[in-house]
Short mmCIF file of the C-alpha atoms (twelve columns), coordinates in Angstrom:
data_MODEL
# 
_entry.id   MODEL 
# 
loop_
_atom_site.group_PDB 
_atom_site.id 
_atom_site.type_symbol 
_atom_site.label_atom_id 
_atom_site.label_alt_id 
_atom_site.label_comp_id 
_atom_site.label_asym_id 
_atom_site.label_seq_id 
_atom_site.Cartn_x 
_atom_site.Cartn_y 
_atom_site.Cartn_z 
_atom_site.pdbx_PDB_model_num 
ATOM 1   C CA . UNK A 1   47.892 4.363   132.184 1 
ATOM 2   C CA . UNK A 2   48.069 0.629   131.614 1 
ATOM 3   C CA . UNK A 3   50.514 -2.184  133.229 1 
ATOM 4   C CA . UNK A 4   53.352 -0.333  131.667 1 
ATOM 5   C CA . UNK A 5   52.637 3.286   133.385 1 
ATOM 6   C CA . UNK A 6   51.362 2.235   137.228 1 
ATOM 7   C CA . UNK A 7   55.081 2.759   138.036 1 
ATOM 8   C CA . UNK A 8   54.778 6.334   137.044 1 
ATOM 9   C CA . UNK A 9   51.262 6.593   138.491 1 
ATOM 10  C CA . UNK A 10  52.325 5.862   141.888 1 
ATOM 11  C CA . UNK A 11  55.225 8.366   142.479 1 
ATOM 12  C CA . UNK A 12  55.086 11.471  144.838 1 
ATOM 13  C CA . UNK A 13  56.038 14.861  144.425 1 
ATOM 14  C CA . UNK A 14  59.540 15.790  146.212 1 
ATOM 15  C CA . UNK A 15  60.088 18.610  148.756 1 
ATOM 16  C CA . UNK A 16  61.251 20.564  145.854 1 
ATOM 17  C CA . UNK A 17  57.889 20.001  144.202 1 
ATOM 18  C CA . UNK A 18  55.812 21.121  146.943 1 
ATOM 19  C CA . UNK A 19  58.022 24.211  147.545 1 
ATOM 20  C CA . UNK A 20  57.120 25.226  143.840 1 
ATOM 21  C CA . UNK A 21  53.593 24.525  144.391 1 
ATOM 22  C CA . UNK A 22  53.777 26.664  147.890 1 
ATOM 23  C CA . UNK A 23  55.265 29.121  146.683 1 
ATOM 24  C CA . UNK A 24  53.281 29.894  144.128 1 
ATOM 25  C CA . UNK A 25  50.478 30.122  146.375 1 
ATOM 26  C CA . UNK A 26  51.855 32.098  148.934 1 
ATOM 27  C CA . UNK A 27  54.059 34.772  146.692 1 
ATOM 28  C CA . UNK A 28  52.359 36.452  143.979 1 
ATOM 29  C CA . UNK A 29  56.263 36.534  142.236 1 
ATOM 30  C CA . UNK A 30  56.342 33.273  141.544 1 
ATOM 31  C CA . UNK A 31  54.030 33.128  137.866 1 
ATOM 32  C CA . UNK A 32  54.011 29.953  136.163 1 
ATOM 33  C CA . UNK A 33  56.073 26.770  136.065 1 
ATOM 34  C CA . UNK A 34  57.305 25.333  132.654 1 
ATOM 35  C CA . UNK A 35  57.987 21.419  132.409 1 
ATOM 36  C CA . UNK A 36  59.639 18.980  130.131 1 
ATOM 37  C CA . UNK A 37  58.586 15.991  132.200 1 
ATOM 38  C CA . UNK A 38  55.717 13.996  131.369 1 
ATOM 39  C CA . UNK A 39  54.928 12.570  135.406 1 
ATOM 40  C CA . UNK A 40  52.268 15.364  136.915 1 
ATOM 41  C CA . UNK A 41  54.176 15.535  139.635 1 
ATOM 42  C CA . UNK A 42  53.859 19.713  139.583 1 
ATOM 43  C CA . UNK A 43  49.941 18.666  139.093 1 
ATOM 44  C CA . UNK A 44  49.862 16.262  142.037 1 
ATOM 45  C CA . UNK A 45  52.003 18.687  144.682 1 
ATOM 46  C CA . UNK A 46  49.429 21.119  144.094 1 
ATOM 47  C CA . UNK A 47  50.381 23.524  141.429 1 
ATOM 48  C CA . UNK A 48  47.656 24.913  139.078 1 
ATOM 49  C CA . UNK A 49  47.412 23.076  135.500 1 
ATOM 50  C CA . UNK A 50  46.624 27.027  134.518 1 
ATOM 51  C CA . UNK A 51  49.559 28.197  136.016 1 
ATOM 52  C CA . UNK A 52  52.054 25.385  134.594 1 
ATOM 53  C CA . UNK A 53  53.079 23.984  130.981 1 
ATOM 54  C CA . UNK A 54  53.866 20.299  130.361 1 
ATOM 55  C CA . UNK A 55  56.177 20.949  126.901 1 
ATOM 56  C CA . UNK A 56  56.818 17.436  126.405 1 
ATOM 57  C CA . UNK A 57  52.957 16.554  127.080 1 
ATOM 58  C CA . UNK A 58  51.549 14.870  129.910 1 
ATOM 59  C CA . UNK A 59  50.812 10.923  130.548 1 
ATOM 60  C CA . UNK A 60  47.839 12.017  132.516 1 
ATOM 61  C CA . UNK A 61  46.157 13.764  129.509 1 
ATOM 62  C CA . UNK A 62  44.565 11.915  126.726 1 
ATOM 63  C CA . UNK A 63  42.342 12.354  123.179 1 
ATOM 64  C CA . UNK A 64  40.993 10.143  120.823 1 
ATOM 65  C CA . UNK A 65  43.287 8.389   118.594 1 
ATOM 66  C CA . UNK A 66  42.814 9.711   115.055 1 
ATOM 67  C CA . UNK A 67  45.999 7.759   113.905 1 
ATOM 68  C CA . UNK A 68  47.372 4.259   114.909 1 
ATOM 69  C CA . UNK A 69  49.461 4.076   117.781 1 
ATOM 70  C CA . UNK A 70  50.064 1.731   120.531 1 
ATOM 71  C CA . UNK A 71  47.149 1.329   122.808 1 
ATOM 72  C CA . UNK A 72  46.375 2.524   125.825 1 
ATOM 73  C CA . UNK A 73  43.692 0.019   126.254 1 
ATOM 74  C CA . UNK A 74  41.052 2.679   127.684 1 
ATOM 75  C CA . UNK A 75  37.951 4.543   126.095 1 
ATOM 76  C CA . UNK A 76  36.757 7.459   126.146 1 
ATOM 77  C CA . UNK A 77  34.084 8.028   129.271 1 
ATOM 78  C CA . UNK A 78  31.482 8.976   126.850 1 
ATOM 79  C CA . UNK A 79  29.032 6.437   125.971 1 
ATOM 80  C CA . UNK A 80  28.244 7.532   122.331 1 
ATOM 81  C CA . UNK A 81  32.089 7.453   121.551 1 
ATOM 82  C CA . UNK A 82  33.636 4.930   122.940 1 
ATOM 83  C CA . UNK A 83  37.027 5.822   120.753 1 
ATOM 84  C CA . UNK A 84  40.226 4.704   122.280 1 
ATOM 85  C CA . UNK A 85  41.955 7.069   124.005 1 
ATOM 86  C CA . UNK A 86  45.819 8.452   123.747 1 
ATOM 87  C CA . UNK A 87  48.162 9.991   126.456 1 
ATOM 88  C CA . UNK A 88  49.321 13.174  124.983 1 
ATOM 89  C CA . UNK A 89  53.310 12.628  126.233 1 
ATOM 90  C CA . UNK A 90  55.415 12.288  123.534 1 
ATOM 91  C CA . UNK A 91  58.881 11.044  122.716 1 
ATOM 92  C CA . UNK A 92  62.183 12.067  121.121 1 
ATOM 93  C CA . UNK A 93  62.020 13.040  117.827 1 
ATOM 94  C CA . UNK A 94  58.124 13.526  117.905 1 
ATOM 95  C CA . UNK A 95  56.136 16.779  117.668 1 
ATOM 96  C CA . UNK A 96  56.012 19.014  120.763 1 
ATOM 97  C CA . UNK A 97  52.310 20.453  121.306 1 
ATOM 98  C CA . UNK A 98  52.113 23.456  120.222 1 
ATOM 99  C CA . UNK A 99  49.595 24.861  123.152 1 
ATOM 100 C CA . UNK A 100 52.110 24.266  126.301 1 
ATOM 101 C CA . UNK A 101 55.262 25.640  124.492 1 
ATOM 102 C CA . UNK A 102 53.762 28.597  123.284 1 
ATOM 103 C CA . UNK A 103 52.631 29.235  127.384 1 
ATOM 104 C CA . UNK A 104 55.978 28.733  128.020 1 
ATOM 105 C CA . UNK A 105 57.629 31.212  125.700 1 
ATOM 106 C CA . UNK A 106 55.339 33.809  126.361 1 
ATOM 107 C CA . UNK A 107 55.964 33.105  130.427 1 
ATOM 108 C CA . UNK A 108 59.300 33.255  129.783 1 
ATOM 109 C CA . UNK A 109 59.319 36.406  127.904 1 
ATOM 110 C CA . UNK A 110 56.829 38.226  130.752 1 
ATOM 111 C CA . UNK A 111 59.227 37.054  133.304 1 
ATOM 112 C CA . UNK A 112 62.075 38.701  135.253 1 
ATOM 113 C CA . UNK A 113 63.546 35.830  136.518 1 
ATOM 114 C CA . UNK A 114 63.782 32.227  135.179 1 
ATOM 115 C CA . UNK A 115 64.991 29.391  137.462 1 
ATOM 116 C CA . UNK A 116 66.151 26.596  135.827 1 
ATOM 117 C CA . UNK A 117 66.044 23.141  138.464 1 
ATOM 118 C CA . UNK A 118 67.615 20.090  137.209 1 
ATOM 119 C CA . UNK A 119 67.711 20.348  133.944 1 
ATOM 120 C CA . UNK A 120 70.829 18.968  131.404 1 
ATOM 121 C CA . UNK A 121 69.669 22.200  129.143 1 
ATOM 122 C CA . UNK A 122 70.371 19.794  126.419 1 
ATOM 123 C CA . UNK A 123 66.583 19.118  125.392 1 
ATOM 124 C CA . UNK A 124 65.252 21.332  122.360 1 
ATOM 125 C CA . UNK A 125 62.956 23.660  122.578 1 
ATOM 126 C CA . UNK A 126 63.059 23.321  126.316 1 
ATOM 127 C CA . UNK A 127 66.639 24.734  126.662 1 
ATOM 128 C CA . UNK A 128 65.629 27.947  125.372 1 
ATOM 129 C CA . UNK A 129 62.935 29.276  127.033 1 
ATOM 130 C CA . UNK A 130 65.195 30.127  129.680 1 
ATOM 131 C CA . UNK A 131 67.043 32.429  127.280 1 
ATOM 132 C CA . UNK A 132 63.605 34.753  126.514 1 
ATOM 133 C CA . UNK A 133 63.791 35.986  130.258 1 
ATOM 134 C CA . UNK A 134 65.786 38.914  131.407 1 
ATOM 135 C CA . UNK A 135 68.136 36.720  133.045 1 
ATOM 136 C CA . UNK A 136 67.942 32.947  134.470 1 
ATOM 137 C CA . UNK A 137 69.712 30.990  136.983 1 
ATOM 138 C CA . UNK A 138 70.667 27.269  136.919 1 
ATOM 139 C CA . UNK A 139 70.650 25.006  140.106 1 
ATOM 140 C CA . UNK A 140 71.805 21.496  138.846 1 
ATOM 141 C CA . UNK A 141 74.402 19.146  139.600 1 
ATOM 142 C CA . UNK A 142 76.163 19.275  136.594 1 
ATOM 143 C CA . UNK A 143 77.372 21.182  134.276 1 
ATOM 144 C CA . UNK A 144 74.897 22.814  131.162 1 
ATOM 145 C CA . UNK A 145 75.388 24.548  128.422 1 
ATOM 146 C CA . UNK A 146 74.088 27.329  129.564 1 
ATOM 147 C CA . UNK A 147 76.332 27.917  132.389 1 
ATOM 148 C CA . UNK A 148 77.672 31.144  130.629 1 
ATOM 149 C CA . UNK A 149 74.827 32.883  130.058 1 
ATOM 150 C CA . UNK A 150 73.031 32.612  133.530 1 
ATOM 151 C CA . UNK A 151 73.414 35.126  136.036 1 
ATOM 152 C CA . UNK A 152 73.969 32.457  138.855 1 
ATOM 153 C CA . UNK A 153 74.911 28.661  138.833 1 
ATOM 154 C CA . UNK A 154 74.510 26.435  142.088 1 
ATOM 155 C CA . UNK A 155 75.620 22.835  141.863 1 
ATOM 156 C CA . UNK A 156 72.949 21.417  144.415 1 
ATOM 157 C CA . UNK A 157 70.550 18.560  143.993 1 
ATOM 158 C CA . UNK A 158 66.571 20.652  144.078 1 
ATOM 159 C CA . UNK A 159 65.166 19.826  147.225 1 
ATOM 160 C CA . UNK A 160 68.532 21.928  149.218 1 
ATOM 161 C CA . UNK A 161 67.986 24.751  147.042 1 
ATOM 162 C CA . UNK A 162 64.330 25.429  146.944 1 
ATOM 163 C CA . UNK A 163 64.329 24.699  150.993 1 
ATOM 164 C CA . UNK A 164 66.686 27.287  151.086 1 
ATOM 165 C CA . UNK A 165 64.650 29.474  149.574 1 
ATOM 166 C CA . UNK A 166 61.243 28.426  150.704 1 
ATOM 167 C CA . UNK A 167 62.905 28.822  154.806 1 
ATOM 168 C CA . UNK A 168 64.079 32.543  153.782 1 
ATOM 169 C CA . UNK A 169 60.946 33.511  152.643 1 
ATOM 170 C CA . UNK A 170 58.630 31.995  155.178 1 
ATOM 171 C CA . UNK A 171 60.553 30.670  158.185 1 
ATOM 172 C CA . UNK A 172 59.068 28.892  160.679 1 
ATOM 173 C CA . UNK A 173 56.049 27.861  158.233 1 
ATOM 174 C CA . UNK A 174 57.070 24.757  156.648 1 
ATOM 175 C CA . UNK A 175 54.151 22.889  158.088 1 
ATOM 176 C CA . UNK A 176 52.575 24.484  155.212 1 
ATOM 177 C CA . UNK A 177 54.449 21.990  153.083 1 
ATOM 178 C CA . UNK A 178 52.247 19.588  154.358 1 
ATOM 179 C CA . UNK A 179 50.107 17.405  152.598 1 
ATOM 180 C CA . UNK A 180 47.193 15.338  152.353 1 
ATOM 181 C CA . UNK A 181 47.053 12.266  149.648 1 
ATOM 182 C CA . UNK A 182 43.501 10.002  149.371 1 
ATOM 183 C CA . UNK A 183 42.822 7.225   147.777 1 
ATOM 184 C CA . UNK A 184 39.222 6.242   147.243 1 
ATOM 185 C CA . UNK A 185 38.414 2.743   145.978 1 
ATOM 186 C CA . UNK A 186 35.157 0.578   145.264 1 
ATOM 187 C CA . UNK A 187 34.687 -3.041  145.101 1 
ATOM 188 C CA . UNK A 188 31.469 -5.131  143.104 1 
ATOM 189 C CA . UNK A 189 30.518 -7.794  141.323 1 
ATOM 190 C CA . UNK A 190 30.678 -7.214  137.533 1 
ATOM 191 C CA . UNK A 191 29.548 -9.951  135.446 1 
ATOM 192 C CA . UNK A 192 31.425 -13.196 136.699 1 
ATOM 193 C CA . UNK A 193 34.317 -11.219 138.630 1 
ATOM 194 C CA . UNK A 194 34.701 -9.446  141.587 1 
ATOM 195 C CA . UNK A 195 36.492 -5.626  140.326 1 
ATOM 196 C CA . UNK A 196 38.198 -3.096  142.659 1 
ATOM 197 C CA . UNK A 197 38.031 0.170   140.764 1 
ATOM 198 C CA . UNK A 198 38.336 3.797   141.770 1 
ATOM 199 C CA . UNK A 199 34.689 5.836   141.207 1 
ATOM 200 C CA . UNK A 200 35.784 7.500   138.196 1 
ATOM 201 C CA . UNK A 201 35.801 5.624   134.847 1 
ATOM 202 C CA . UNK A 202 39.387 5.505   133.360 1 
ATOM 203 C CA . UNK A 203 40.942 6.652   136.714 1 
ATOM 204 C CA . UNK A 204 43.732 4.390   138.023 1 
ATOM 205 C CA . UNK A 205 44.148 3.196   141.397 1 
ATOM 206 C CA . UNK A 206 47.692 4.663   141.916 1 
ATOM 207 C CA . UNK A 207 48.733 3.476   145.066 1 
ATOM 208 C CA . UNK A 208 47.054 0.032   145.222 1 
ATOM 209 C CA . UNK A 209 50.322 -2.484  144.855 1 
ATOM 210 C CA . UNK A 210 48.270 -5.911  145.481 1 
ATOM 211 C CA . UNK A 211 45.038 -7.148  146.464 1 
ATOM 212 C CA . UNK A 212 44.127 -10.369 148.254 1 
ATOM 213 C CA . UNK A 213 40.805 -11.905 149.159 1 
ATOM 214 C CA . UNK A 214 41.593 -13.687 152.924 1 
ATOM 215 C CA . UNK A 215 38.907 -17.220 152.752 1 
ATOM 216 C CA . UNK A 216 37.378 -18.800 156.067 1 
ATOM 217 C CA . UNK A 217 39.592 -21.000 155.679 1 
ATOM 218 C CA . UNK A 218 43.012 -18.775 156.119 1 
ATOM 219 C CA . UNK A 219 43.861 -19.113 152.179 1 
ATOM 220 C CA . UNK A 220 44.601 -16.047 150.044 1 
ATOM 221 C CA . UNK A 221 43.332 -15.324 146.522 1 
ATOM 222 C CA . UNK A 222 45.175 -12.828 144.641 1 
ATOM 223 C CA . UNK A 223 43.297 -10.364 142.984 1 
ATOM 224 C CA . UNK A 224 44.794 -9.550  138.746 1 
ATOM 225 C CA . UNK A 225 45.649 -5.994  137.542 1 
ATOM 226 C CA . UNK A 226 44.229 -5.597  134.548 1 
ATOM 227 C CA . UNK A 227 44.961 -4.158  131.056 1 
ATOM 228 C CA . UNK A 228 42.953 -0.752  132.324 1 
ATOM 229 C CA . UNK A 229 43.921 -0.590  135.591 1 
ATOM 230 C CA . UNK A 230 41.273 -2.215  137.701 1 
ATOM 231 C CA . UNK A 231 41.900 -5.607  140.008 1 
ATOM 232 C CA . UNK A 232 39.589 -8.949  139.309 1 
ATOM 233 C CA . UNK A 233 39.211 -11.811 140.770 1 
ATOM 234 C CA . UNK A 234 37.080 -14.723 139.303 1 
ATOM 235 C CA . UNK A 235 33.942 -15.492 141.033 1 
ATOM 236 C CA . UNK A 236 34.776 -19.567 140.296 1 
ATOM 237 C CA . UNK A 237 37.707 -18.676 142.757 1 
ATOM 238 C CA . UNK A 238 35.167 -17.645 145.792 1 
ATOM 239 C CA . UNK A 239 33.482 -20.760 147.568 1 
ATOM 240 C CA . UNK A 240 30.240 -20.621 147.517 1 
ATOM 241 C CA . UNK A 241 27.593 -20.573 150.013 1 
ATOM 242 C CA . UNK A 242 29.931 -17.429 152.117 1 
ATOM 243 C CA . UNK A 243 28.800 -13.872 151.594 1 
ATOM 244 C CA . UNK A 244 31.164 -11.758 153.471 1 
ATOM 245 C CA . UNK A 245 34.620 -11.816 153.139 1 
ATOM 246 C CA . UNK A 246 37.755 -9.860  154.431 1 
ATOM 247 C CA . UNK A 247 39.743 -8.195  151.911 1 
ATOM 248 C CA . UNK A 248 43.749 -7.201  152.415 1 
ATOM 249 C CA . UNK A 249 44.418 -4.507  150.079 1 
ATOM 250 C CA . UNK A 250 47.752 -3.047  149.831 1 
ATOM 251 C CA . UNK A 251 48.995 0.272   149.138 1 
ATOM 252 C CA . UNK A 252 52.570 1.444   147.993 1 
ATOM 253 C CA . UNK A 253 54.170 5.182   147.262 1 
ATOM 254 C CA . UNK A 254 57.179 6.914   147.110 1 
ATOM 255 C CA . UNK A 255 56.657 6.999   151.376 1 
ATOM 256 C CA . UNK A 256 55.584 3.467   152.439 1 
ATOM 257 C CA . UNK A 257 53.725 0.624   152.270 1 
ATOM 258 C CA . UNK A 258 50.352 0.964   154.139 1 
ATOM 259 C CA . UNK A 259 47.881 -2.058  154.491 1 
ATOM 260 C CA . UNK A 260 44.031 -1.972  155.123 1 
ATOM 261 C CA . UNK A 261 40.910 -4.527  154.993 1 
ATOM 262 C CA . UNK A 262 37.528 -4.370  153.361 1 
ATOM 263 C CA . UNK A 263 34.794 -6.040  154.480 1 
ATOM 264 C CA . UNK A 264 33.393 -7.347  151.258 1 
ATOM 265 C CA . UNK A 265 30.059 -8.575  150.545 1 
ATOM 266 C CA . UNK A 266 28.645 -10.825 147.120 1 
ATOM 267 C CA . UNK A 267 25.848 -8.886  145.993 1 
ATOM 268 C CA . UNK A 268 26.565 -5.354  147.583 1 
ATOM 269 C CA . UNK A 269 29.022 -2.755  146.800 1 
ATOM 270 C CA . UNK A 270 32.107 -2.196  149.455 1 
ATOM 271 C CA . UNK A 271 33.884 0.886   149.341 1 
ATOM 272 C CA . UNK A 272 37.469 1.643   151.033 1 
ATOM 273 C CA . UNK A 273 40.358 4.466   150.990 1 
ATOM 274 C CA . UNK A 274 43.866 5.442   151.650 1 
ATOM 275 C CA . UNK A 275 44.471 8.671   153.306 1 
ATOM 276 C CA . UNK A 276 48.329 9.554   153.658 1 
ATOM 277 C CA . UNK A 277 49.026 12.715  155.654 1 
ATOM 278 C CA . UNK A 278 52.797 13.512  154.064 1 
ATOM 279 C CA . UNK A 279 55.023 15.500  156.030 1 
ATOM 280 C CA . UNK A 280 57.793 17.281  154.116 1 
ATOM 281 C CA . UNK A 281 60.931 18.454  155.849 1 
ATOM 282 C CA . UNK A 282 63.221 20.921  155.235 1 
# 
């Protein structure tokens, strides 16, 4: 995503995410989930892209640019393209895709019930689809639009009303709302700079917040987030003659801050990770 996106990269799903994700999984009347956010955090909780429809796009999607727009300052993976690459969210007063809302009109028409969480219902097209369902109910703390024309309004924030929900349908099981978030990360020697990078080409590091390279002699070096997302350090920065080195590299979410060191080594690849087991309580 760029400098200007890590923020969004690095937040978590809520309780009320996971319970939509869960539920979905564990009750065969809960269908599909339609979105006007542009975060992944239905994505990241665990809900099926098949199964959901980002109407306002997605930051986490991209194509090739075919126009000019502002950079995202990543290619594409393929070698014999090598086009820059665009997210597919888009803005007020832009296009909507026409894929996503069509899944979500034709979801909404299919379905019995629409629940509508959090939502101002002031957003066109989004504000209708609740209207193509046999009936729809609004949890949100204020007042919509809509109010009048849903079968049931609760003035709750999400996460109360889903666990309400989610603890009538399945008491005593809300260990399944448990979850398990990794981080994998890999550090080399690329040219005259030392790179932390995920495996994947183009993938972010979400939760690394800061890097620093610990010397013999106690100093730090602080490693520089780059334009695409990786972490460098200059090589002119490391004194020479010393192979190994410990590395301090920090992680941040919407949980904690969690700390862990690398042993590095000039010449050979070092690999490291971030496991967070999240516990979500009703």
């Amino acid at each position: 995503m760029g400098i200007s996106e890590r923020n969004l990269d690095s937040k978590m799903p809520t309780l009320g995410h996971r319970i939509i994700s869960m539920l979905m999984k564990l009750d065969t009347r809960f269908k599909f989930v339609a979105t006007s956010n542009h975060d992944g955090l239905h994505q990241k909780s665990g809900t099926p892209w098949e199964k959901s429809a980002n109407v306002f796009g997605t930051a986490f999607i991209e194509y090739i640019r075919q126009v000019i727009t502002p950079a995202l300052h990543r290619k594409c993976d393929d070698e014999n393209c090598d086009g820059k690459l665009k997210k597919t969210g888009v803005r007020y007063g832009q296009t909507v895709p026409v894929g996503p809302l069509r899944r979500a009109e034709e979801a909404a028409q299919a379905s019995d019930l629409v629940i509508v969480l959090g939502s101002s219902m002031r957003t066109y097209p989004f504000c209708d689809l609740p209207s193509l369902s046999n009936c729809f109910v609004v949890c949100n703390k204020q007042d919509t639009p809509y109010d009048n024309e849903a079968k049931l309004c609760v003035h709750d924030n999400i996460d109360n009303f889903m666990g309400r929900i989610f603890y009538h349908l399945f008491p005593g099981e809300e260990e399944k709302l448990n979850m398990e978030y990794r981080q994998d990360f890999a550090m080399n020697v690329v040219g005259e700079e030392v790179i932390v990078s995920t495996p994947r080409v183009n993938e972010p590091a979400v939760f690394i917040d800061n890097i620093q390279l610990k010397l013999p002699n106690g100093k730090m070096r602080n490693f520089e987030l780059k334009m695409n997302g990786d972490f460098s350090l200059p090589l002119e920065q490391i004194p020479e003659h010393t192979l190994t080195y410990q590395v301090l590299v920090e992680f941040k979410s919407g949980f904690e801050v969690d700390k862990t060191e690398v042993t590095f080594m000039l010449g050979e690849e070092s690999k490291g990770a971030l496991i967070k087991n999240v516990t979500y309580d009703l």
